[in-house]
CSV table of C-alpha atoms and ligand atoms in Angstrom, one decimal:
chain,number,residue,atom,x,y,z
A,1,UNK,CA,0.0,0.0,0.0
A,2,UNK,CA,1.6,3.7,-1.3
A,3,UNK,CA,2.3,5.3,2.3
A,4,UNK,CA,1.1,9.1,1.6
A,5,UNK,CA,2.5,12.2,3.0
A,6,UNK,CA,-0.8,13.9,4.2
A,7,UNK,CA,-1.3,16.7,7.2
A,8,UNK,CA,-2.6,16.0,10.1
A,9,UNK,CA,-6.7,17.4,9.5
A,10,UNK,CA,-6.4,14.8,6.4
A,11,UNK,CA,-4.8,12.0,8.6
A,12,UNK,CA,-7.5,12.2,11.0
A,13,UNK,CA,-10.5,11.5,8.5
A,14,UNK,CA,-8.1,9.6,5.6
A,15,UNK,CA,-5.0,8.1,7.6
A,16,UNK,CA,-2.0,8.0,5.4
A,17,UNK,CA,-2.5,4.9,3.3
A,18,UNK,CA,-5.8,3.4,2.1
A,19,UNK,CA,-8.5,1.4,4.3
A,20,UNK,CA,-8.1,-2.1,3.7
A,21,UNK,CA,-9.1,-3.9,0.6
A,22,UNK,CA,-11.7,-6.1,2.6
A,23,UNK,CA,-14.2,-3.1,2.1
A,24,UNK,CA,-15.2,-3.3,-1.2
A,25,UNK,CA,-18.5,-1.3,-1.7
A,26,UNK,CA,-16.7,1.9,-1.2
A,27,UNK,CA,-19.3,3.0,1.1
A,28,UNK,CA,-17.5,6.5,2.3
A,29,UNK,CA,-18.4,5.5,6.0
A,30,UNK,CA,-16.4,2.4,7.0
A,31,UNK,CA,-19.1,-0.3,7.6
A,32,UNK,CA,-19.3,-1.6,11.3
A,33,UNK,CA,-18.8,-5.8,11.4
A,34,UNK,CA,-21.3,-6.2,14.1
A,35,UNK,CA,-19.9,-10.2,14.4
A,36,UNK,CA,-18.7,-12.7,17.4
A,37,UNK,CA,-17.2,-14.9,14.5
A,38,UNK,CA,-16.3,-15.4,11.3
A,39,UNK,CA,-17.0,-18.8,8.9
A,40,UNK,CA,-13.2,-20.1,7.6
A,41,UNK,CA,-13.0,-21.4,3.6
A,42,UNK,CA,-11.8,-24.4,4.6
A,43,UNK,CA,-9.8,-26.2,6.6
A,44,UNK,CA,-6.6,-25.1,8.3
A,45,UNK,CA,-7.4,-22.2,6.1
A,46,UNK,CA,-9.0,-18.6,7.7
A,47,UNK,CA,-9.9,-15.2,6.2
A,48,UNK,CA,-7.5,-13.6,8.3
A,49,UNK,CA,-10.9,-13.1,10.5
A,50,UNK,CA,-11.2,-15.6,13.3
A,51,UNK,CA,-12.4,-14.3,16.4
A,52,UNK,CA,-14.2,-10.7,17.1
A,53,UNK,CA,-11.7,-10.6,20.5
A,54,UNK,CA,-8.5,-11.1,18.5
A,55,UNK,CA,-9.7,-9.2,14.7
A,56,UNK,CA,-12.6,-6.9,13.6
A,57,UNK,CA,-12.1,-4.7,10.6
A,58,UNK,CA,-14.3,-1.8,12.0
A,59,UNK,CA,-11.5,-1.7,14.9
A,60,UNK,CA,-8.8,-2.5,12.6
A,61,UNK,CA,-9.8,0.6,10.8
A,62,UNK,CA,-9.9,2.7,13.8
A,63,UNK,CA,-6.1,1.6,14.8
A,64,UNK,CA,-5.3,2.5,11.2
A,65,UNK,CA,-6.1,6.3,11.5
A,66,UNK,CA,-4.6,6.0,15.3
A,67,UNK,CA,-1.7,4.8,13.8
A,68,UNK,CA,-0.7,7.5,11.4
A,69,UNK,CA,-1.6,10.1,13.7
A,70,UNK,CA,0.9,9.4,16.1
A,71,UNK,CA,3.2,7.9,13.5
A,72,UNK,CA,3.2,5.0,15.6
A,73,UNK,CA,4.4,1.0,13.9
A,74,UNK,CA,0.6,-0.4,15.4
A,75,UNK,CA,-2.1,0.2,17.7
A,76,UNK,CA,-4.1,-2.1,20.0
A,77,UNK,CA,-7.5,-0.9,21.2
A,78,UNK,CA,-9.2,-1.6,24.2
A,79,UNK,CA,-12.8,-1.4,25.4
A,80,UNK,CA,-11.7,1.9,27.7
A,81,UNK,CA,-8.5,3.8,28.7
A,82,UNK,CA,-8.1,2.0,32.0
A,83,UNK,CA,-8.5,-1.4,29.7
A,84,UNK,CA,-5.5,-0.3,28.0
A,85,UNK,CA,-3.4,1.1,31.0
A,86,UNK,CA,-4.1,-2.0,32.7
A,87,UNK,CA,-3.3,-4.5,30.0
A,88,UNK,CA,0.2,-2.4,28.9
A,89,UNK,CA,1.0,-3.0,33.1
A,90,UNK,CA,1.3,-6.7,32.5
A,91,UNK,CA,4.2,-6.7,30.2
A,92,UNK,CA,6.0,-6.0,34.0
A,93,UNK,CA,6.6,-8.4,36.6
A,94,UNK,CA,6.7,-8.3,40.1
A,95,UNK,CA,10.5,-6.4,41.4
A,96,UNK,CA,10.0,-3.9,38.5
A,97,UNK,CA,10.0,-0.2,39.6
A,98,UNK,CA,8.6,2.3,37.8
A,99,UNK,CA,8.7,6.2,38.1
A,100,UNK,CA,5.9,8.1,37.1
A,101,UNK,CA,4.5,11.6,37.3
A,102,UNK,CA,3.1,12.7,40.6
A,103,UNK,CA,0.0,14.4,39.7
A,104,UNK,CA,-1.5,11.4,37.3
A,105,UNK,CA,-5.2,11.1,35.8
A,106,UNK,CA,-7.1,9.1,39.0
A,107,UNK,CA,-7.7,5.9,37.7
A,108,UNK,CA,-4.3,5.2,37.1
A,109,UNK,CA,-3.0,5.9,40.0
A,110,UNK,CA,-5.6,3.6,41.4
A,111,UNK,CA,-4.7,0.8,38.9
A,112,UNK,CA,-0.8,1.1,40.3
A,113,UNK,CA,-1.3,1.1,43.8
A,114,UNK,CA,-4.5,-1.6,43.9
A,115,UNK,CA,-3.3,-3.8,41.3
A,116,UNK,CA,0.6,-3.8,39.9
A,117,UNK,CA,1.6,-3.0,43.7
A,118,UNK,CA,-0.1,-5.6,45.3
A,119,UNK,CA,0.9,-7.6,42.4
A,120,UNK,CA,5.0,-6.6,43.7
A,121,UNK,CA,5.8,-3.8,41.5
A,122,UNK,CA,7.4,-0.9,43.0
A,123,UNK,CA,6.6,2.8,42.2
A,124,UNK,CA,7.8,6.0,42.9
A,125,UNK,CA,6.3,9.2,42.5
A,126,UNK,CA,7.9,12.0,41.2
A,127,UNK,CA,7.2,16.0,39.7
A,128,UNK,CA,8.5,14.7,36.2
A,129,UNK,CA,8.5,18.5,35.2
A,130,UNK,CA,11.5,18.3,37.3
A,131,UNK,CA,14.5,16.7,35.7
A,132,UNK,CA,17.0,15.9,38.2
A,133,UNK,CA,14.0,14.4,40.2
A,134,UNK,CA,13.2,11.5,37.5
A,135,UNK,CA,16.8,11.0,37.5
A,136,UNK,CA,17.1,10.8,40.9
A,137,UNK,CA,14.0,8.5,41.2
A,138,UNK,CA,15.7,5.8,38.8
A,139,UNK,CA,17.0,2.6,40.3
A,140,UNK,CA,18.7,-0.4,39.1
A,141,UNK,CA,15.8,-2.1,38.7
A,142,UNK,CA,13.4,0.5,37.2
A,143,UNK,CA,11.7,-0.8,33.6
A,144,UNK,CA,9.5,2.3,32.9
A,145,UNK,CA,8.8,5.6,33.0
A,146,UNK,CA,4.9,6.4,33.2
A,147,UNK,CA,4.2,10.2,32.4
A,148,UNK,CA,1.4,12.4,31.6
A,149,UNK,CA,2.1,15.9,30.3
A,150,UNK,CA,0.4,17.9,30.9
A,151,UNK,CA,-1.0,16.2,33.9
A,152,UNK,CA,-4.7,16.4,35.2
A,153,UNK,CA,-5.6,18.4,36.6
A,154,UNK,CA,-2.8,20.7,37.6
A,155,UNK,CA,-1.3,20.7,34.0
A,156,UNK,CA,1.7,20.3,34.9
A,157,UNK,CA,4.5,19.9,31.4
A,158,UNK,CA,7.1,17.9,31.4
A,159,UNK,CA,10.0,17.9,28.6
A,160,UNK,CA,9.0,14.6,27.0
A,161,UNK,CA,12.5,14.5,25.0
A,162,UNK,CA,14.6,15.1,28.1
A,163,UNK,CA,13.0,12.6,30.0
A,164,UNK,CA,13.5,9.8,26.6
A,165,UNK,CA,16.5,10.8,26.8
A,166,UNK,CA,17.1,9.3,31.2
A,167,UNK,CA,15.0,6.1,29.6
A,168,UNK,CA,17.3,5.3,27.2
A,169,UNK,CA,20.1,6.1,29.5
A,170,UNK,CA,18.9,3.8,32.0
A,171,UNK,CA,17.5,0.9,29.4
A,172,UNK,CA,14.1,1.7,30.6
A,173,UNK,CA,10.6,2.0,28.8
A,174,UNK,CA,8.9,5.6,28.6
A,175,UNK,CA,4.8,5.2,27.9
A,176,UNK,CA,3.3,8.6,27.7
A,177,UNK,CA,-0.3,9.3,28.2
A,178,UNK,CA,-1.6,11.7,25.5
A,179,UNK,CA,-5.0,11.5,26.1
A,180,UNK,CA,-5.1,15.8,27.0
A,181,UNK,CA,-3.4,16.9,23.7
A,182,UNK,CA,-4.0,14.1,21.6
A,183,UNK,CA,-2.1,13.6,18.4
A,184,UNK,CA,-3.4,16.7,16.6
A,185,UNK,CA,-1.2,18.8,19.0
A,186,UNK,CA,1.7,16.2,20.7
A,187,UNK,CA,3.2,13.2,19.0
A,188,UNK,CA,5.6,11.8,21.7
A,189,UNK,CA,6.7,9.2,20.1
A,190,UNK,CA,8.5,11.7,17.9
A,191,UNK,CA,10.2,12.4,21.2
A,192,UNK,CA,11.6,9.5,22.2
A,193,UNK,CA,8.9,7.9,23.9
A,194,UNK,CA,7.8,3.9,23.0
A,195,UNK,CA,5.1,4.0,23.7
A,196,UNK,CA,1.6,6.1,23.8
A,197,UNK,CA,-1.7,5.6,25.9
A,198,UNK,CA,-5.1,7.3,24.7
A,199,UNK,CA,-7.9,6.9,26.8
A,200,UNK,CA,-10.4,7.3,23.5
A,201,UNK,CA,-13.4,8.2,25.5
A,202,UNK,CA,-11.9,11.6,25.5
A,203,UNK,CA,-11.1,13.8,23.0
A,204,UNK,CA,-10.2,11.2,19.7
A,205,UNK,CA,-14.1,10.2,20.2
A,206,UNK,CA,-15.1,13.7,21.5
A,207,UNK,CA,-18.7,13.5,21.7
A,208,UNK,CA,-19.1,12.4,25.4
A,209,UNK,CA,-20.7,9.2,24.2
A,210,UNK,CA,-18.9,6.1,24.8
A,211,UNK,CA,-15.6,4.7,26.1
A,212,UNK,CA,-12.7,3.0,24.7
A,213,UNK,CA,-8.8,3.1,24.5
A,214,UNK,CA,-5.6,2.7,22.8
A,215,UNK,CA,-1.9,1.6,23.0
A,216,UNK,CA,0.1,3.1,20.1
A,217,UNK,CA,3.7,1.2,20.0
A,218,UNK,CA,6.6,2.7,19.0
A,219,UNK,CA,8.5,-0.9,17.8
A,220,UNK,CA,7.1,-4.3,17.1
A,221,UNK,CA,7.9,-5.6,19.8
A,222,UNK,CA,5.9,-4.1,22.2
A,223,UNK,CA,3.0,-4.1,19.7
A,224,UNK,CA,3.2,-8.0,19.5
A,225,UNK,CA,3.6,-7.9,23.0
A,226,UNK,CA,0.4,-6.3,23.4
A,227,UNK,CA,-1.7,-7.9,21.0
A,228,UNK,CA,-1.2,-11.1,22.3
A,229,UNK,CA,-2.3,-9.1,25.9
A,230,UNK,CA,-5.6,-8.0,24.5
A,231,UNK,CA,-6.3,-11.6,23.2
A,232,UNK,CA,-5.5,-13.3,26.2
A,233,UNK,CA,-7.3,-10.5,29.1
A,234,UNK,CA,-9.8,-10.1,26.4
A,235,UNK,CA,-10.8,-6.3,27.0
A,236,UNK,CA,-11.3,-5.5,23.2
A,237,UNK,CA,-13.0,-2.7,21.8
A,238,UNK,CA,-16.5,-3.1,20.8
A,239,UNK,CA,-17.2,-3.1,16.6
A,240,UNK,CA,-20.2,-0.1,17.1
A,241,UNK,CA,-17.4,1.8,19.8
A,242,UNK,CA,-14.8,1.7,17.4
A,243,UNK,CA,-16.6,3.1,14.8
A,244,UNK,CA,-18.0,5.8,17.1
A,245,UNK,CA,-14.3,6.4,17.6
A,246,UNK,CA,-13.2,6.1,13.8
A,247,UNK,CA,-16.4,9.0,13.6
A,248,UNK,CA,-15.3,11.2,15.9
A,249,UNK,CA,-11.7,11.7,14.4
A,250,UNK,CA,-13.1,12.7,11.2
A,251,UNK,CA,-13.7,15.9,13.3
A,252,UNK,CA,-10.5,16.0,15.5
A,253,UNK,CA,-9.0,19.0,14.1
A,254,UNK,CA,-11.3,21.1,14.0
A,255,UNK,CA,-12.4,20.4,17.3
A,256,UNK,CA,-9.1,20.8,18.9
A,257,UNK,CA,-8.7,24.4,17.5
A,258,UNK,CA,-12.1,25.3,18.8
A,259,UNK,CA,-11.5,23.8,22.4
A,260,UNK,CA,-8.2,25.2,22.8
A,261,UNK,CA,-9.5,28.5,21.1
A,262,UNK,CA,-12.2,28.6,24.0
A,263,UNK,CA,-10.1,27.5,26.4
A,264,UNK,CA,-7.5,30.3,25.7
A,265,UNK,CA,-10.3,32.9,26.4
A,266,UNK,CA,-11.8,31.7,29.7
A,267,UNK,CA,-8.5,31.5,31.2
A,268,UNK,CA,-8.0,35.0,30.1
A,269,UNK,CA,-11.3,35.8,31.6
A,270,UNK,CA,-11.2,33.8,34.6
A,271,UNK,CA,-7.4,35.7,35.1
A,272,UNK,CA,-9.2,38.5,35.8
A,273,UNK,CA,-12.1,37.6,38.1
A,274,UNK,CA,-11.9,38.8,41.9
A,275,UNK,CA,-13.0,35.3,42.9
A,276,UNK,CA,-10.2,34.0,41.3
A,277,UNK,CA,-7.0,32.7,42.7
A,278,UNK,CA,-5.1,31.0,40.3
A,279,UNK,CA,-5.3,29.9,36.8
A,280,UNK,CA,-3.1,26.9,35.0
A,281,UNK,CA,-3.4,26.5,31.4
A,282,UNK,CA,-0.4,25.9,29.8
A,283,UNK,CA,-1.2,28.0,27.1
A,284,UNK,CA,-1.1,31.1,29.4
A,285,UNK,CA,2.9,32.9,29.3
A,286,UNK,CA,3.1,32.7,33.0
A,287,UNK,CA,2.4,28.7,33.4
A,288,UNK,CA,5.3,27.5,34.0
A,289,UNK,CA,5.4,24.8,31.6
A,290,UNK,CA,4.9,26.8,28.8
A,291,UNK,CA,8.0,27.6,27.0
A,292,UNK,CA,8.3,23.6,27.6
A,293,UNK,CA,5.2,23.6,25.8
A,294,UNK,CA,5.6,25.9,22.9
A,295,UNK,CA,8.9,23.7,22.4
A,296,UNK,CA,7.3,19.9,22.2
A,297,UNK,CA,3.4,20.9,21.2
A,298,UNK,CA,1.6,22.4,18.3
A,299,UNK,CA,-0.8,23.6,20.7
A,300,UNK,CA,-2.3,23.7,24.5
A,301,UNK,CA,-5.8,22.2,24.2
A,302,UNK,CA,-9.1,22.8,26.3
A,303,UNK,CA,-8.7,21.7,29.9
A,304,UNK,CA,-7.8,24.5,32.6
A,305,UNK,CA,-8.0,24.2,36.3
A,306,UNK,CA,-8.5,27.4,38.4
A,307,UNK,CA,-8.9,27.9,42.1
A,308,UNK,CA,-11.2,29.9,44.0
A,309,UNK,CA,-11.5,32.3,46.9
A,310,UNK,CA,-13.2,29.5,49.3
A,311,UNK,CA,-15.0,26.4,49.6
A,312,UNK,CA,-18.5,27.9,49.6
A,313,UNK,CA,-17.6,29.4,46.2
A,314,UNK,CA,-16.2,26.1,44.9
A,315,UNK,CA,-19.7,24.5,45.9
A,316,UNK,CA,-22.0,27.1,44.7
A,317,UNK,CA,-20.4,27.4,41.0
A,318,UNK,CA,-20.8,24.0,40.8
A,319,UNK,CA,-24.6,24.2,41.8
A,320,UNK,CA,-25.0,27.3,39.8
A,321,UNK,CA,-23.5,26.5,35.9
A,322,UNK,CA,-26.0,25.8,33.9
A,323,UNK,CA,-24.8,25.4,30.2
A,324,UNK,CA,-21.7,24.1,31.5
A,325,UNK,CA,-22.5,20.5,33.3
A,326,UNK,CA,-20.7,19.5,36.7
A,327,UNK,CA,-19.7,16.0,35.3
A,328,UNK,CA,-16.6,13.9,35.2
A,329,UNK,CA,-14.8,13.1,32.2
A,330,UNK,CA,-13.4,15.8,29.6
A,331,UNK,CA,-12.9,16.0,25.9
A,332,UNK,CA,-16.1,16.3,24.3
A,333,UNK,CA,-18.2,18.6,22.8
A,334,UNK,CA,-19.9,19.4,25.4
A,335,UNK,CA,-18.0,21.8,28.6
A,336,UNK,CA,-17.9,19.8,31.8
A,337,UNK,CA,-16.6,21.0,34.8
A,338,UNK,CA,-15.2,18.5,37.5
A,339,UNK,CA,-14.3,19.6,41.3
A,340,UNK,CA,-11.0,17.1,41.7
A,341,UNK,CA,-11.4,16.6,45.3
A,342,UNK,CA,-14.2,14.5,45.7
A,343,UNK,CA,-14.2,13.0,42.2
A,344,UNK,CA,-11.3,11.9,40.1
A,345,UNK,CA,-8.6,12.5,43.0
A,346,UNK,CA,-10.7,11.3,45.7
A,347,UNK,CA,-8.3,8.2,46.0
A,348,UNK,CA,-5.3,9.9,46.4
A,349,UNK,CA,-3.9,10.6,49.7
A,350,UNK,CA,-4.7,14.0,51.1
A,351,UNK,CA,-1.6,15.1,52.0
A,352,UNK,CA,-0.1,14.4,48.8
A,353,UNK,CA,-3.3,15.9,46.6
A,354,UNK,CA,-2.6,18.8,48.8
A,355,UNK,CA,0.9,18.8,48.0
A,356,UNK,CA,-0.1,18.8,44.1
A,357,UNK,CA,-2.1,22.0,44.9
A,358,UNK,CA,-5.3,20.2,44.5
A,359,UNK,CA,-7.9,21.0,47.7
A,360,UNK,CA,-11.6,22.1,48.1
A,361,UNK,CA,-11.1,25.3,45.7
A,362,UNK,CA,-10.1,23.4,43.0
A,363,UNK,CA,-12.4,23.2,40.1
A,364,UNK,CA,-11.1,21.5,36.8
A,365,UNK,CA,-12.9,22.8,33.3
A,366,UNK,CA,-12.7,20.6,30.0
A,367,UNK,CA,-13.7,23.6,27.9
A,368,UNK,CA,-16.4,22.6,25.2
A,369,UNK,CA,-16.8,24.1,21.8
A,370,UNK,CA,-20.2,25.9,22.1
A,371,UNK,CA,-20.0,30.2,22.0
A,372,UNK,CA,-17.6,31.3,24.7
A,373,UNK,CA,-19.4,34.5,25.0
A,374,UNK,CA,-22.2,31.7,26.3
A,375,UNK,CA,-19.7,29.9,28.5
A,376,UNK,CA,-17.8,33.0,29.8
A,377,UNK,CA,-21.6,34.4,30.9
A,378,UNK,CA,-22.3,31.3,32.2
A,379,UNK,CA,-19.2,31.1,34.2
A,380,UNK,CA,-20.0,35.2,35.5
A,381,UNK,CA,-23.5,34.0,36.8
A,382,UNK,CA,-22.0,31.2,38.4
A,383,UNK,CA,-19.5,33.2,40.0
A,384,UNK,CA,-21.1,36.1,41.2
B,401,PLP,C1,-10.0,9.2,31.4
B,401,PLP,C2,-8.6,9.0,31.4
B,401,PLP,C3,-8.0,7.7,31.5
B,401,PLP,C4,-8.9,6.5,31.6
B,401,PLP,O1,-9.7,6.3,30.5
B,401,PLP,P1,-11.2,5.6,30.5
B,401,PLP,O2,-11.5,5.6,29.1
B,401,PLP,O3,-12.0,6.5,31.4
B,401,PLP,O4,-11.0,4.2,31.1
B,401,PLP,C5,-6.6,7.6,31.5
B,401,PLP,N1,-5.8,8.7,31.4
B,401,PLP,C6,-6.3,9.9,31.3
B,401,PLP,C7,-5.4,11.1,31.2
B,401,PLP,C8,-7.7,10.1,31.3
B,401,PLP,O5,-8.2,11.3,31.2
């Protein structure tokens, strides 16, 4: 197949190749193969379709387009993102450490200490915006470095290349979660990293309405690795998810320009708002990740986190937004606003989620793409 040379917006609807020749009809939307199984032509013979766990063109289809976007070797998709973080942790064994960024998505944190610890792997927790602290963290027996940049909710950034750059050093892994910026404005693996982890759910499907995830490998090992992880733990993606998936990247592009466009303003807004106490966006000059940013990213995206004066005001924003819903998750159409304490951080310690500068008057926006004059009035009513 003639490999093309397309940018990104065509990538995201086209990939860079052509959709496999199993799809004959040319029907412009790729159909979904809603099948447990498929009849062999005869015996010790097969289609190259056995099983819906191990193959499904529909997903097959969606990994394509994953793929090219993060100019990956192969992707392996997974019914959600915790599906995926959890299966790429079993290619560890117990006595492997791992370092990873101190301010991770909820779930994940969750997954290390309930699971891999109990299961004997060792962790340590580190600001991985800080250098000399991942290096520091690294031990003889350390096989991976687990990042997210820029983290949830703090958004924190940390130099992806610089910290390839201690993995390879030290013969470990890095895995990077990209789920915040998502291909269109990060492609770590053009950074060094081996591997990247997209909890689709977010923005790649980006229409708040169903679940799945991805492992993108960097070599084919670890994509062999991992396909053989998905067939045997059996959390695959569903045919009608993946195509809900392979849907909502047609539209990724413009979507990310329109969330980050939004986001841009409301932090500007919210700078200036006497109930106001802090704002991180990493798209703002003062963050302090963002010459970091500018360097490794075409662009910031459409989550900010800001704190407020007090509790009470933390509490009654989220009781008063209308237009704007007080709901977990992020990434779609649709701006959700999430209070970190009591939701997705309300497994981590709290000395340590006070350490990360996450406490009651925290409140964590995944800025939609409706008007911002709508969401920035919304936001004033809420606030005053
Ligand atoms: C949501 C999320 C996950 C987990 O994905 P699910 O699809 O909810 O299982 C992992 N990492 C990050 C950064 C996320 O936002």
């Amino acid at each position: 197949m003639t490999r093309m040379n397309y940018r990104t917006d065509t990538v995201c609807i086209h990939g860079q190749g052509s959709r496999e020749a199993i799809e004959t009809t040319g029907a412009i939307s790729f159909p979904i193969y809603q099948t447990a199984a498929y009849a062999h032509p005869g015996v010790g013979r097969s289609t190259g379709y056995d099983y819906n766990r191990v193959q499904n063109p529909t997903r097959k289809e969606a990994e394509r387009i994953v793929t090219d976007l993060e100019h990956g070797v192969d992707t392996i998709s997974f019914a959600t993102g915790m599906a995926a973080v959890s299966a790429f942790m079993e290619l560890f064994a117990p006595g492997d450490h791992v370092v990873a960024t101190d301010d991770l998505y909820g779930g994940v944190i969750r997954q290390f200490r309930n699971v891999n610890e109990k299961n004997g792997m060792e962790f340590t927790y580190v600001d991985t915006s800080d250098l000399s602290a991942v290096e520091a963290a690294v031990r003889e027996n350390t096989k991976l470095l687990y990042i997210e940049t820029p983290t949830n909710p703090m958004m924190q950034v940390t130099d992806i290349r610089a910290v390839s750059e201690i993995a390879k050093k030290h013969g470990c892994l890095l895995a990077v979660d990209n789920t915040f910026l998502t291909p269109y404005f990060q492609n770590p693996l053009d950074l060094g990293a081996d591997v990247v982890i997209h909890s689709a759910t977010k923005y790649l499907e980006g229409h708040n309405d169903t679940l799945g995830g991805f492992i993108v490998a960097g070599n084919e090992e670890i994509a062999e690795r991992m396909r053989q992880m998905v067939k045997t733990t059996g959390a695959c993606l569903a045919p009608f998810d993946a195509w809900l998936i392979l849907r909502g990247m047609k539209t990724l592009s413009v979507r990310m320009e329109k969330h980050q466009e939004n986001a841009l303003a409301i932090a500007r807004w919210l700078t200036g708002q006497p109930k106001v106490r802090g704002v991180f966006y990493s798209g703002l000059p003062d963050h302090p990740g963002y010459a970091v940013a500018q360097r490794q990213c075409r662009g910031y995206g459409g989550m900010l986190t800001f704190h407020v004066d007090s509790q009470e005001t933390a509490h009654r924003v989220l009781e008063r937004v209308k237009l704007i819903k007080f709901a977990e998750s992020l990434g779609g159409t649709e701006s959700l606003m999430t209070y970190p304490f009591t939701q997705t951080h309300a497994d981590v310690p709290d000395e340590k989620r006070r350490a990360n500068g996450i406490d009651e008057t925290t409140l964590r926006m995944s800025v939609g793409i409706e008007n911002v004059e709508d969401l920035i009035a919304d936001l004033a009513q809420a606030l005053a």
